[in-house]
Short mmCIF file of C-alpha atoms and ligand atoms in Angstrom, two decimals:
data_model
loop_
_atom_site.label_atom_id
_atom_site.label_comp_id
_atom_site.label_asym_id
_atom_site.label_seq_id
_atom_site.Cartn_x
_atom_site.Cartn_y
_atom_site.Cartn_z
CA MET A 574 -7.12 33.98 -10.37
CA LYS A 575 -3.98 32.86 -7.43
CA ILE A 576 -2.19 30.32 -9.52
CA PHE A 577 -0.30 27.52 -7.31
CA ASP A 578 3.28 26.26 -8.38
CA ALA A 579 1.25 23.45 -7.31
CA VAL A 580 -1.83 21.60 -7.25
CA VAL A 581 -1.25 17.67 -4.70
CA VAL A 582 -4.28 15.56 -5.11
CA GLY A 583 -5.02 12.88 -1.56
CA ALA A 584 -3.63 13.26 1.38
CA GLY A 585 -2.56 9.79 2.32
CA PRO A 586 1.53 9.13 2.98
CA GLY A 587 2.41 9.10 -0.11
CA GLY A 588 0.71 13.20 -1.27
CA MET A 589 1.51 15.00 2.35
CA LEU A 590 5.05 13.58 2.02
CA LEU A 591 4.88 15.36 -1.50
CA TRP A 592 3.38 18.57 -0.65
CA GLU A 593 5.86 18.85 2.54
CA ARG A 594 9.16 18.16 0.28
CA LEU A 595 7.80 20.62 -1.47
CA THR A 596 6.65 23.65 0.43
CA ASP A 597 10.58 22.63 1.84
CA ALA A 598 12.21 23.50 -1.41
CA GLY A 599 9.88 27.01 -1.32
CA LEU A 600 6.20 26.08 -3.44
CA ASP A 601 3.09 27.35 -2.99
CA VAL A 602 1.42 24.34 -3.21
CA LEU A 603 -1.73 23.34 -1.70
CA LEU A 604 -3.04 20.07 -0.87
CA ILE A 605 -6.25 18.82 -1.77
CA GLU A 606 -7.71 15.18 0.72
CA ALA A 607 -11.93 14.18 -0.59
CA GLY A 608 -12.46 12.89 2.98
CA ALA A 609 -12.10 14.81 5.87
CA ARG A 610 -10.20 15.01 9.06
CA SER A 611 -11.03 11.77 11.52
CA ARG A 612 -12.08 13.35 15.23
CA ASP A 613 -10.23 9.78 17.16
CA GLY A 614 -7.92 8.81 14.49
CA ALA A 615 -9.90 6.39 13.13
CA ALA A 616 -11.69 5.63 10.00
CA PRO A 617 -14.72 3.58 8.64
CA PRO A 618 -14.48 2.57 5.02
CA PRO A 619 -16.23 5.23 2.98
CA SER A 620 -19.59 4.49 3.01
CA ASP A 621 -21.47 7.12 1.38
CA PRO A 622 -22.95 5.19 -2.71
CA GLY A 623 -23.95 8.87 -4.03
CA LEU A 624 -19.93 9.14 -3.41
CA TRP A 625 -17.83 6.48 -3.54
CA ALA A 626 -19.28 4.21 -5.46
CA TYR A 627 -17.50 1.25 -8.58
CA GLU A 628 -18.39 -1.15 -10.33
CA MET A 629 -17.44 -4.11 -10.87
CA GLY A 630 -16.40 -5.83 -14.88
CA ASP A 631 -18.28 -8.92 -13.75
CA GLY A 632 -20.65 -7.80 -11.23
CA HIS A 633 -18.35 -11.07 -9.04
CA PRO A 634 -18.37 -8.92 -4.75
CA LEU A 635 -15.85 -7.40 -4.32
CA ALA A 636 -14.24 -6.29 -0.30
CA TRP A 637 -11.95 -3.72 -1.16
CA ARG A 638 -9.74 -1.97 1.80
CA ARG A 639 -9.91 1.48 1.53
CA VAL A 640 -10.35 4.94 3.47
CA HIS A 641 -11.07 8.02 2.87
CA ALA A 642 -9.85 10.85 5.18
CA VAL A 643 -6.67 13.26 5.83
CA GLY A 644 -4.23 10.03 6.10
CA GLY A 645 -5.10 7.77 3.81
CA ARG A 646 -5.69 4.77 4.53
CA THR A 647 -2.65 4.74 6.59
CA LEU A 648 -6.02 5.21 9.31
CA GLY A 649 -6.16 1.13 9.54
CA TRP A 650 -2.96 -0.18 8.72
CA GLY A 651 -1.15 -2.37 9.82
CA GLY A 652 2.47 -0.05 9.26
CA PHE A 653 5.07 -3.04 7.75
CA CYS A 654 7.83 -1.25 5.90
CA HIS A 655 10.53 -2.95 4.06
CA ARG A 656 12.16 -2.02 1.37
CA PHE A 657 11.36 -3.97 -2.23
CA PRO A 658 14.93 -6.64 -2.72
CA GLN A 659 16.37 -5.58 -5.87
CA SER A 660 14.58 -8.73 -8.07
CA VAL A 661 11.47 -6.57 -7.88
CA PHE A 662 12.46 -3.88 -9.51
CA GLU A 663 14.12 -7.45 -11.96
CA GLU A 664 11.30 -9.30 -12.60
CA GLY A 665 9.13 -6.26 -12.55
CA GLY A 666 10.75 -4.04 -15.22
CA TRP A 667 10.79 -1.61 -13.74
CA PRO A 668 13.05 1.97 -14.48
CA TYR A 669 15.34 1.88 -12.36
CA GLY A 670 16.10 -0.48 -9.47
CA ALA A 671 16.83 -0.87 -5.10
CA ARG A 672 20.13 0.94 -5.42
CA THR A 673 19.12 4.01 -7.05
CA LEU A 674 15.16 3.77 -4.04
CA ALA A 675 17.99 3.69 -1.01
CA PRO A 676 19.00 7.00 -0.51
CA HIS A 677 14.55 7.69 -0.71
CA TYR A 678 13.99 4.88 0.73
CA ALA A 679 16.50 6.20 4.05
CA GLU A 680 14.82 10.06 3.29
CA ALA A 681 11.40 7.65 3.91
CA GLU A 682 12.36 5.75 7.05
CA ARG A 683 13.27 8.59 8.51
CA TRP A 684 10.21 10.67 7.87
CA LEU A 685 8.16 7.50 8.88
CA HIS A 686 9.47 7.00 12.68
CA MET A 687 10.90 3.31 11.41
CA THR A 688 12.54 1.79 14.19
CA ARG A 689 15.32 -0.15 13.67
CA GLY A 690 15.70 -4.20 13.22
CA GLY A 691 16.28 -5.27 16.54
CA ARG A 692 17.55 -8.93 17.53
CA LEU A 693 15.60 -12.32 16.17
CA ARG A 694 13.72 -13.95 19.19
CA PRO A 695 16.15 -16.80 20.00
CA GLU A 696 13.22 -19.79 18.64
CA PHE A 697 13.42 -18.06 15.32
CA ARG A 698 17.33 -17.83 15.00
CA ASP A 699 17.00 -21.18 15.42
CA ALA A 700 13.66 -21.97 12.73
CA ALA A 701 15.54 -19.63 10.09
CA ARG A 702 18.38 -22.50 10.53
CA ARG A 703 16.10 -25.79 10.84
CA LEU A 704 14.53 -24.60 7.47
CA GLY A 705 17.53 -22.98 6.14
CA TRP A 706 15.49 -19.75 4.85
CA ARG A 707 16.35 -16.21 5.70
CA PHE A 708 14.67 -14.45 8.74
CA ALA A 709 14.96 -10.91 8.91
CA PRO A 710 14.37 -8.60 12.39
CA LEU A 711 10.63 -6.88 11.15
CA ARG A 712 10.11 -3.43 11.02
CA GLY A 713 7.53 -1.05 10.77
CA ALA A 714 6.18 2.34 11.53
CA ARG A 715 5.64 3.03 15.37
CA VAL A 716 6.04 6.47 17.09
CA HIS A 717 4.50 7.59 21.26
CA GLY A 718 4.45 3.71 21.82
CA ARG A 719 1.74 3.66 18.59
CA ILE A 720 1.28 2.48 15.19
CA TRP A 721 2.11 6.11 13.18
CA THR A 722 -0.47 7.18 10.52
CA ALA A 723 -0.36 9.57 8.79
CA LEU A 724 -2.10 12.28 10.93
CA ASP A 725 1.05 12.15 12.11
CA ALA A 726 2.56 14.33 8.62
CA ARG A 727 2.53 17.62 9.04
CA ALA A 728 1.56 17.47 6.02
CA ALA A 729 -2.03 16.30 7.71
CA GLY A 730 -2.32 19.64 9.11
CA ALA A 731 -2.36 21.37 5.77
CA ALA A 732 -4.98 19.19 3.85
CA MET A 733 -7.88 20.74 2.88
CA GLU A 734 -10.29 18.33 3.88
CA ASN A 735 -13.90 17.42 1.01
CA ARG A 736 -12.64 18.88 -1.94
CA ILE A 737 -12.96 16.36 -4.37
CA ALA A 738 -10.13 16.05 -7.84
CA ALA A 739 -12.55 15.83 -10.63
CA SER A 740 -10.32 16.45 -13.92
CA LEU A 741 -7.90 17.83 -15.27
CA ASP A 742 -7.92 21.44 -18.14
CA VAL A 743 -5.55 20.46 -20.71
CA ALA A 744 -3.88 23.35 -23.12
CA GLY A 745 -1.02 21.86 -25.92
CA ARG A 746 1.51 19.57 -23.75
CA ARG A 747 0.26 21.49 -20.45
CA ALA A 748 -2.42 20.63 -17.09
CA THR A 749 -3.83 24.72 -16.41
CA GLY A 750 -6.24 24.13 -13.33
CA ILE A 751 -7.65 21.22 -12.08
CA ARG A 752 -12.20 21.57 -11.29
CA VAL A 753 -12.05 20.27 -7.47
CA LEU A 754 -15.49 19.32 -5.96
CA GLN A 755 -16.94 19.24 -2.61
CA PRO A 756 -19.60 17.22 -1.38
CA ASN A 757 -22.69 19.48 -1.38
CA GLY A 758 -22.37 19.91 -5.21
CA ARG A 759 -20.11 23.04 -5.03
CA SER A 760 -17.97 23.48 -7.36
CA GLU A 761 -14.17 25.74 -8.29
CA TRP A 762 -12.15 26.05 -10.42
CA ILE A 763 -8.00 25.82 -8.88
CA ALA A 764 -5.26 27.26 -11.04
CA ALA A 765 -1.73 26.16 -11.24
CA ARG A 766 2.15 25.65 -12.91
CA ALA A 767 1.75 22.32 -11.77
CA PHE A 768 0.11 18.80 -10.81
CA ALA A 769 0.72 15.53 -8.56
CA LEU A 770 -1.70 12.67 -8.06
CA ALA A 771 -1.52 10.67 -4.97
CA ALA A 772 -5.41 9.70 -4.96
CA GLY A 773 -4.16 5.85 -4.94
CA PRO A 774 -4.31 3.28 -8.71
CA ILE A 775 -8.32 3.49 -8.36
CA GLU A 776 -9.08 6.86 -7.90
CA THR A 777 -6.27 8.40 -10.06
CA THR A 778 -6.85 5.93 -13.34
CA ARG A 779 -10.42 7.25 -12.99
CA ILE A 780 -9.21 11.65 -13.05
CA LEU A 781 -6.10 10.86 -15.48
CA LEU A 782 -9.82 8.38 -17.67
CA GLY A 783 -11.72 11.24 -16.86
CA SER A 784 -9.68 13.77 -18.27
CA GLY A 785 -9.36 12.19 -21.53
CA PHE A 786 -6.03 10.90 -21.14
CA GLY A 787 -7.16 7.31 -21.75
CA GLU A 788 -7.12 8.64 -25.95
CA THR A 789 -3.49 9.68 -26.00
CA MET A 790 -2.27 7.46 -23.97
CA PRO A 791 -4.43 3.83 -24.88
CA SER A 792 -1.83 1.89 -21.58
CA ILE A 793 -3.93 3.97 -18.21
CA GLY A 794 -6.16 2.36 -16.78
CA ARG A 795 -4.38 -1.33 -17.69
CA ASN A 796 -2.41 -3.82 -14.96
CA LEU A 797 -3.92 -3.28 -12.09
CA VAL A 798 -2.53 -5.44 -9.90
CA ASP A 799 -2.29 -6.12 -6.55
CA HIS A 800 -1.48 -8.92 -3.68
CA MET A 801 -3.11 -12.56 -1.95
CA THR A 802 -2.81 -13.21 1.29
CA THR A 803 -2.98 -16.44 3.16
CA GLY A 804 -1.75 -18.13 6.55
CA TYR A 805 -2.25 -18.83 9.88
CA LEU A 806 -2.60 -18.40 13.71
CA LEU A 807 -0.33 -20.21 15.39
CA VAL A 808 -1.22 -20.63 19.39
CA GLU A 809 0.82 -22.60 22.02
CA GLU A 810 0.88 -22.99 25.45
CA ARG A 811 3.43 -22.09 26.82
CA PRO A 812 4.40 -18.11 28.34
CA ALA A 813 4.72 -15.05 26.60
CA PRO A 814 8.67 -13.16 25.90
CA PRO A 815 8.00 -10.62 28.75
CA SER A 816 8.45 -7.82 26.62
CA ASP A 817 5.56 -8.39 25.22
CA GLY A 818 2.21 -7.12 26.54
CA ALA A 819 0.22 -3.71 26.23
CA SER A 820 3.50 -1.67 27.50
CA ASN A 821 5.42 -3.12 24.39
CA PRO A 822 5.86 0.02 22.48
CA ALA A 823 6.13 -1.10 19.64
CA PRO A 824 3.23 -3.96 19.55
CA PHE A 825 3.74 -7.18 17.38
CA LEU A 826 7.17 -6.32 16.27
CA GLN A 827 9.34 -7.86 17.60
CA GLY A 828 8.71 -10.67 14.22
CA ALA A 829 10.49 -11.17 11.54
CA LEU A 830 10.65 -11.02 7.89
CA VAL A 831 10.99 -13.67 6.12
CA SER A 832 11.58 -12.88 1.97
CA ARG A 833 11.36 -14.29 -0.44
CA PHE A 834 9.95 -17.54 -2.26
CA THR A 835 10.03 -19.00 -5.66
CA GLY A 836 8.50 -22.50 -4.65
CA PRO A 837 9.79 -23.90 -1.72
CA GLY A 838 10.65 -27.26 -0.89
CA GLY A 839 13.28 -27.89 -3.56
CA ALA A 840 10.06 -27.49 -6.21
CA ASP A 841 10.73 -25.72 -9.78
CA ARG A 842 10.93 -22.05 -10.15
CA ARG A 843 6.90 -21.85 -10.57
CA PRO A 844 4.42 -19.93 -13.83
CA TYR A 845 3.81 -16.63 -10.51
CA ARG A 846 5.20 -13.73 -10.96
CA GLY A 847 8.15 -12.76 -9.05
CA GLY A 848 7.35 -14.19 -5.77
CA PHE A 849 6.06 -13.86 -1.95
CA SER A 850 7.20 -12.93 1.67
CA ILE A 851 6.38 -14.23 5.11
CA GLU A 852 5.88 -11.44 7.79
CA ILE A 853 6.03 -13.32 11.25
CA THR A 854 3.67 -11.24 14.34
CA GLY A 855 4.16 -11.87 17.39
CA PRO A 856 4.28 -13.48 19.33
CA ARG A 857 1.95 -12.20 22.21
CA ARG A 858 -0.57 -13.77 24.65
CA LEU A 859 -2.94 -14.85 23.88
CA SER A 860 -4.89 -13.07 26.73
CA GLU A 861 -4.28 -9.88 25.48
CA MET A 862 -6.75 -10.10 22.21
CA PRO A 863 -9.62 -11.30 23.27
CA ALA A 864 -11.86 -11.18 20.36
CA ILE A 865 -9.28 -13.85 19.09
CA ALA A 866 -9.14 -16.44 22.21
CA GLU A 867 -12.86 -15.60 21.85
CA ALA A 868 -13.07 -16.76 18.16
CA LEU A 869 -10.36 -19.80 18.65
CA GLY A 870 -13.32 -20.62 21.54
CA ILE A 871 -9.90 -20.93 23.66
CA PRO A 872 -11.53 -19.81 27.65
CA PRO A 873 -9.58 -17.22 29.03
CA LEU A 874 -7.76 -18.98 31.35
CA GLU A 875 -6.25 -20.62 28.99
CA ALA A 876 -6.00 -17.49 27.34
CA MET A 877 -3.47 -16.64 29.69
CA ARG A 878 -1.55 -19.58 29.52
CA SER A 879 -1.07 -18.79 25.50
CA ARG A 880 0.78 -17.27 22.95
CA VAL A 881 -0.60 -16.84 19.82
CA THR A 882 1.61 -16.18 16.16
CA PHE A 883 0.76 -14.78 13.41
CA ILE A 884 3.06 -16.34 9.95
CA ASN A 885 1.52 -14.47 6.83
CA ALA A 886 2.16 -14.80 3.26
CA MET A 887 2.16 -12.33 0.80
CA GLY A 888 3.07 -11.63 -2.84
CA GLU A 889 1.97 -9.97 -5.65
CA SER A 890 -1.14 -11.61 -7.70
CA ALA A 891 -0.17 -13.29 -11.44
CA ARG A 892 -0.20 -10.52 -14.25
CA HIS A 893 -3.61 -11.35 -16.32
CA GLU A 894 -4.38 -8.98 -19.48
CA GLY A 895 -8.45 -8.52 -17.96
CA ARG A 896 -7.47 -6.26 -14.87
CA ARG A 897 -8.25 -2.95 -15.43
CA VAL A 898 -9.73 -0.09 -15.23
CA THR A 899 -12.62 1.51 -16.93
CA LEU A 900 -15.16 4.48 -16.56
CA SER A 901 -18.70 3.41 -17.07
CA LYS A 902 -20.45 4.75 -19.60
CA ASP A 903 -23.90 5.06 -18.39
CA ARG A 904 -23.50 5.78 -14.47
CA ALA A 905 -22.37 7.76 -12.62
CA ASP A 906 -21.99 9.22 -8.82
CA ASP A 907 -23.72 12.28 -7.35
CA LEU A 908 -21.64 14.76 -8.56
CA GLY A 909 -21.73 13.74 -11.99
CA ARG A 910 -18.34 11.60 -12.13
CA PRO A 911 -18.20 8.49 -14.12
CA LEU A 912 -18.01 5.11 -12.28
CA PRO A 913 -14.76 3.98 -11.74
CA VAL A 914 -15.17 -0.09 -13.17
CA LEU A 915 -13.00 -2.95 -12.33
CA HIS A 916 -11.63 -5.40 -14.22
CA MET A 917 -10.31 -7.98 -11.96
CA ALA A 918 -9.42 -11.50 -13.84
CA ALA A 919 -7.46 -14.23 -11.47
CA ASP A 920 -6.18 -17.31 -13.74
CA SER A 921 -4.07 -20.71 -12.15
CA ARG A 922 -1.14 -19.27 -11.64
CA ASN A 923 -2.65 -17.82 -9.17
CA ALA A 924 -3.87 -21.21 -6.73
CA LEU A 925 -0.13 -22.19 -7.04
CA MET A 926 1.41 -19.30 -5.16
CA LEU A 927 -1.65 -19.73 -2.89
CA GLU A 928 -0.22 -23.77 -2.66
CA ASP A 929 2.74 -22.10 -2.39
CA MET A 930 2.85 -19.27 0.55
CA ASN A 931 0.56 -22.49 2.81
CA SER A 932 3.57 -25.03 2.28
CA ALA A 933 6.31 -22.39 3.75
CA CYS A 934 3.38 -20.75 6.12
CA LEU A 935 3.21 -24.35 7.49
CA ALA A 936 7.00 -25.42 7.31
CA ILE A 937 7.60 -21.93 8.98
CA ALA A 938 4.85 -22.75 11.88
CA GLU A 939 6.87 -26.14 12.36
CA ALA A 940 10.22 -24.54 12.92
CA ILE A 941 8.99 -22.14 15.44
CA SER A 942 6.95 -24.40 17.86
CA GLY A 943 9.40 -27.48 17.31
CA LYS A 944 8.40 -29.29 20.30
CA THR A 945 6.19 -27.85 22.59
CA GLY A 946 3.87 -28.23 19.50
CA GLY A 947 0.84 -25.52 19.29
CA GLU A 948 -2.93 -25.18 16.98
CA LEU A 949 -3.09 -23.34 13.77
CA HIS A 950 -5.38 -21.59 12.88
CA PRO A 951 -5.95 -20.62 9.06
CA LEU A 952 -5.94 -16.47 8.69
CA GLN A 953 -8.61 -16.12 6.26
CA GLU A 954 -6.81 -16.09 2.25
CA THR A 955 -8.07 -12.70 0.25
CA SER A 956 -7.83 -14.84 -3.54
CA PRO A 957 -7.40 -12.41 -6.29
CA GLY A 958 -10.65 -11.27 -7.56
CA ALA A 959 -11.76 -11.42 -4.01
CA ALA A 960 -9.77 -8.63 -2.57
CA LEU A 961 -8.20 -5.52 -3.24
CA PHE A 962 -6.22 -3.30 -1.01
CA HIS A 963 -2.37 -3.16 -1.66
CA GLU A 964 -4.02 -2.75 -5.40
CA SER A 965 -1.50 -0.74 -7.59
CA GLY A 966 0.12 -0.65 -11.57
CA THR A 967 -2.79 1.51 -14.15
CA CYS A 968 -0.19 4.38 -14.56
CA ALA A 969 2.57 1.65 -15.03
CA MET A 970 6.05 3.79 -15.00
CA GLY A 971 10.01 4.05 -17.95
CA GLY A 972 9.92 2.35 -20.48
CA GLU A 973 7.95 1.89 -24.74
CA GLY A 974 3.83 2.59 -24.87
CA ARG A 975 4.00 3.54 -20.66
CA ALA A 976 1.81 5.90 -18.70
CA CYS A 977 4.74 7.74 -16.64
CA ASP A 978 8.42 7.90 -17.35
CA ALA A 979 10.83 7.23 -14.80
CA TRP A 980 9.82 9.93 -12.21
CA GLY A 981 6.30 9.77 -12.85
CA ARG A 982 5.86 11.85 -15.29
CA LEU A 983 2.98 12.09 -17.27
CA GLY A 984 4.01 11.30 -20.90
CA SER A 985 1.95 13.70 -23.10
CA VAL A 986 1.84 16.76 -21.17
CA ASP A 987 5.09 18.21 -19.23
CA ASN A 988 3.69 19.25 -15.78
CA VAL A 989 2.03 16.03 -14.53
CA TRP A 990 3.17 13.51 -11.39
CA VAL A 991 1.46 10.60 -10.68
CA ALA A 992 2.83 10.17 -6.95
CA ASP A 993 1.23 6.63 -6.02
CA ALA A 994 1.00 3.13 -6.39
CA SER A 995 -0.81 3.86 -10.23
CA VAL A 996 2.91 3.85 -11.70
CA PHE A 997 4.34 0.49 -9.92
CA PRO A 998 4.94 -2.25 -13.16
CA SER A 999 4.46 -5.03 -10.69
CA GLY A 1000 3.17 -5.05 -7.26
CA GLY A 1001 6.67 -7.10 -5.49
CA ASP A 1002 5.98 -8.65 -3.16
CA ARG A 1003 5.84 -6.81 -0.05
CA HIS A 1004 4.06 -3.98 2.06
CA PRO A 1005 4.31 -1.18 -0.99
CA THR A 1006 4.00 2.26 1.11
CA LEU A 1007 7.74 2.11 1.52
CA THR A 1008 7.98 2.28 -1.78
CA VAL A 1009 5.29 4.64 -2.33
CA LEU A 1010 7.08 7.39 -0.29
CA ALA A 1011 9.95 6.28 -2.59
CA HIS A 1012 9.03 6.83 -5.50
CA ALA A 1013 6.87 10.38 -4.37
CA LEU A 1014 10.15 11.91 -3.07
CA ARG A 1015 11.27 11.20 -6.96
CA VAL A 1016 8.10 13.21 -7.59
CA ALA A 1017 9.00 15.89 -5.53
CA ARG A 1018 13.05 16.32 -6.79
CA SER A 1019 11.32 15.92 -10.68
CA MET A 1020 8.31 18.97 -10.08
CA SER A 1021 10.75 21.06 -8.00
CA GLY A 1022 13.13 20.86 -10.32
CA SER A 1023 10.74 21.18 -13.94
CA LEU A 1024 9.05 24.46 -11.91
CA ALA A 1025 11.92 26.31 -11.19
CA GLN A 1026 12.82 25.66 -14.52
CA GLY A 1027 9.94 27.72 -15.37
C1 LIG B 977 -6.14 -3.08 5.59
C2 LIG B 977 -4.93 -2.22 5.59
C3 LIG B 977 -3.13 -3.02 5.91
C4 LIG B 977 -2.58 -1.99 6.08
N1 LIG B 977 -1.41 -2.10 6.01
C5 LIG B 977 0.14 -1.58 5.86
C6 LIG B 977 1.05 -2.22 6.02
O1 LIG B 977 1.87 -2.88 6.89
N2 LIG B 977 2.71 -2.08 5.23
C7 LIG B 977 2.78 -1.31 4.80
O2 LIG B 977 3.05 -0.14 3.67
N3 LIG B 977 0.71 -0.49 3.57
C8 LIG B 977 -0.43 -0.58 4.24
N4 LIG B 977 -1.18 -1.46 3.68
C9 LIG B 977 -0.89 -0.25 2.26
C10 LIG B 977 -0.93 1.44 2.18
O3 LIG B 977 -2.19 2.28 3.36
C11 LIG B 977 -1.26 2.18 1.58
O4 LIG B 977 -0.23 1.71 0.55
C12 LIG B 977 -1.02 3.27 1.44
O5 LIG B 977 -1.82 4.26 2.17
C13 LIG B 977 -1.19 4.91 0.18
O6 LIG B 977 -0.33 5.57 -0.15
P1 LIG B 977 -1.06 6.34 -0.52
O7 LIG B 977 -1.10 7.79 -0.06
O8 LIG B 977 -0.83 6.10 -2.35
O9 LIG B 977 -2.64 6.00 -0.83
P2 LIG B 977 -4.06 6.26 0.30
O10 LIG B 977 -2.79 6.11 1.28
O11 LIG B 977 -4.96 5.58 0.17
O12 LIG B 977 -4.54 7.28 0.24
C14 LIG B 977 -4.88 8.31 -0.70
C15 LIG B 977 -5.58 9.53 -0.37
O13 LIG B 977 -6.15 10.20 -1.58
C16 LIG B 977 -7.63 10.98 -1.37
N5 LIG B 977 -7.79 10.75 -2.61
C17 LIG B 977 -9.13 10.08 -3.74
N6 LIG B 977 -9.57 10.07 -4.40
C18 LIG B 977 -9.33 11.69 -4.55
C19 LIG B 977 -9.68 12.64 -5.28
N7 LIG B 977 -10.78 12.66 -5.81
N8 LIG B 977 -10.10 13.94 -4.95
C20 LIG B 977 -9.26 14.33 -4.25
N9 LIG B 977 -8.60 13.67 -2.38
C21 LIG B 977 -8.51 12.11 -2.99
C22 LIG B 977 -8.43 9.40 -0.19
O14 LIG B 977 -9.30 10.01 -0.26
C23 LIG B 977 -7.14 9.25 0.07
O15 LIG B 977 -7.25 10.07 1.39
C24 LIG B 977 -2.21 -1.69 4.24
C25 LIG B 977 -3.50 -1.33 3.29
C26 LIG B 977 -5.14 -1.99 3.91
C27 LIG B 977 -5.45 -1.51 3.66
#
């Protein structure tokens, strides 16, 4: 029987970067992915309830944005990437800070082909001065004039598709193999010296709970965190900048990141954790986005003369004991895996943050549009409990009683690592993927060191 050095579960960006670094170290590593390879680079959300059904703890509907395909959620992402500031690590109780992560951030930025931060547009510089807030140039993963996806990574060609990891077999302090199912029900058992789970916080937790780790580590599944968003579309009757248009190699990246607020407008520090940041994307010609112009009821001629700027706030929903992932006791999918149950409790601190996010977005819109005025159209709000798209937590790392150590290694066994946002002790105030990748690089170092020692 073949024994791999390692099996990596999940071919999203985290699993792929980990696979590349482990194979660079000369290891024999299998990368398995539950979904198929997308032919056109796009991937619809999973529609097969036989394989991807879940339950809600309170029975309420949830808009869960997920992708099961080689490339993971990068097949539908915006590619905006910024490092977490030191305050996120301190307030969230992370086992390390921004300095420890800096070299891994730099390596992940190169891997993602991230753009350099350019110069701020004059109207953003003016707005920053007027408000006394710091605006930084927006950065993102862009390649060949489009948004980078994990299909651009070398590992994309290596992923074994349609392989759904179900559970790990454990003997004492070692996992010996992983049970893998195909959508047609075929089952195989794959042996390896080490295992890494990069299937995203819900699926990674489902595999760990399905393997019985919940009994020895009751913290697994707890502290499910996510982001809330709210914002506005600012439509102004003035020309879009000349660099705009389909030929722009980095659409939307002429915007700015404004971080990080706790009670803008001089309000006392608010009771919510961390804070939030605001991404300003654009401005672009409205006529380049006909669907938006139509939705706003702006006729094509007027759209030619108008430009649009997105002002979007993002912050972590409040920590709550009731937010967690468990396994259903009586319902399973077509392959016999118990369904994950998502518990999405929320409290009044979220409303306060949404209030502050709104007023900060409005202040920025006013400062940008200045004398020209402009029309504001609210963007759809994603409130806690109603949506899930940046899920994190459930297997937090570092510290007493947490599931993983500071390298993402699971506490109760010696050869299982968690390489996705499950390990985040907090969700942070901005997009998560750059931090997921920096963590995956730490996992690669820990795993290869451990395998080298036998
Ligand atoms: C609409 C949207 C826009 C976003 N925009 C941004 C952005 O601009 N910037 C940013 O930083 N982040 C963004 N994100 C978040 C970003 O996509 C994720 O942070 C990132 O993809 C996480 O990478 P990952 O590899 O950990 O997980 P994923 O990308 O989710 O990949 C996990 C993979 O594991 C596979 N898998 C799951 N279960 C199993 C199993 N049992 N066996 C085998 N494989 C399995 C899945 O099919 C999937 O392919 C966005 C997310 C959404 C939904």
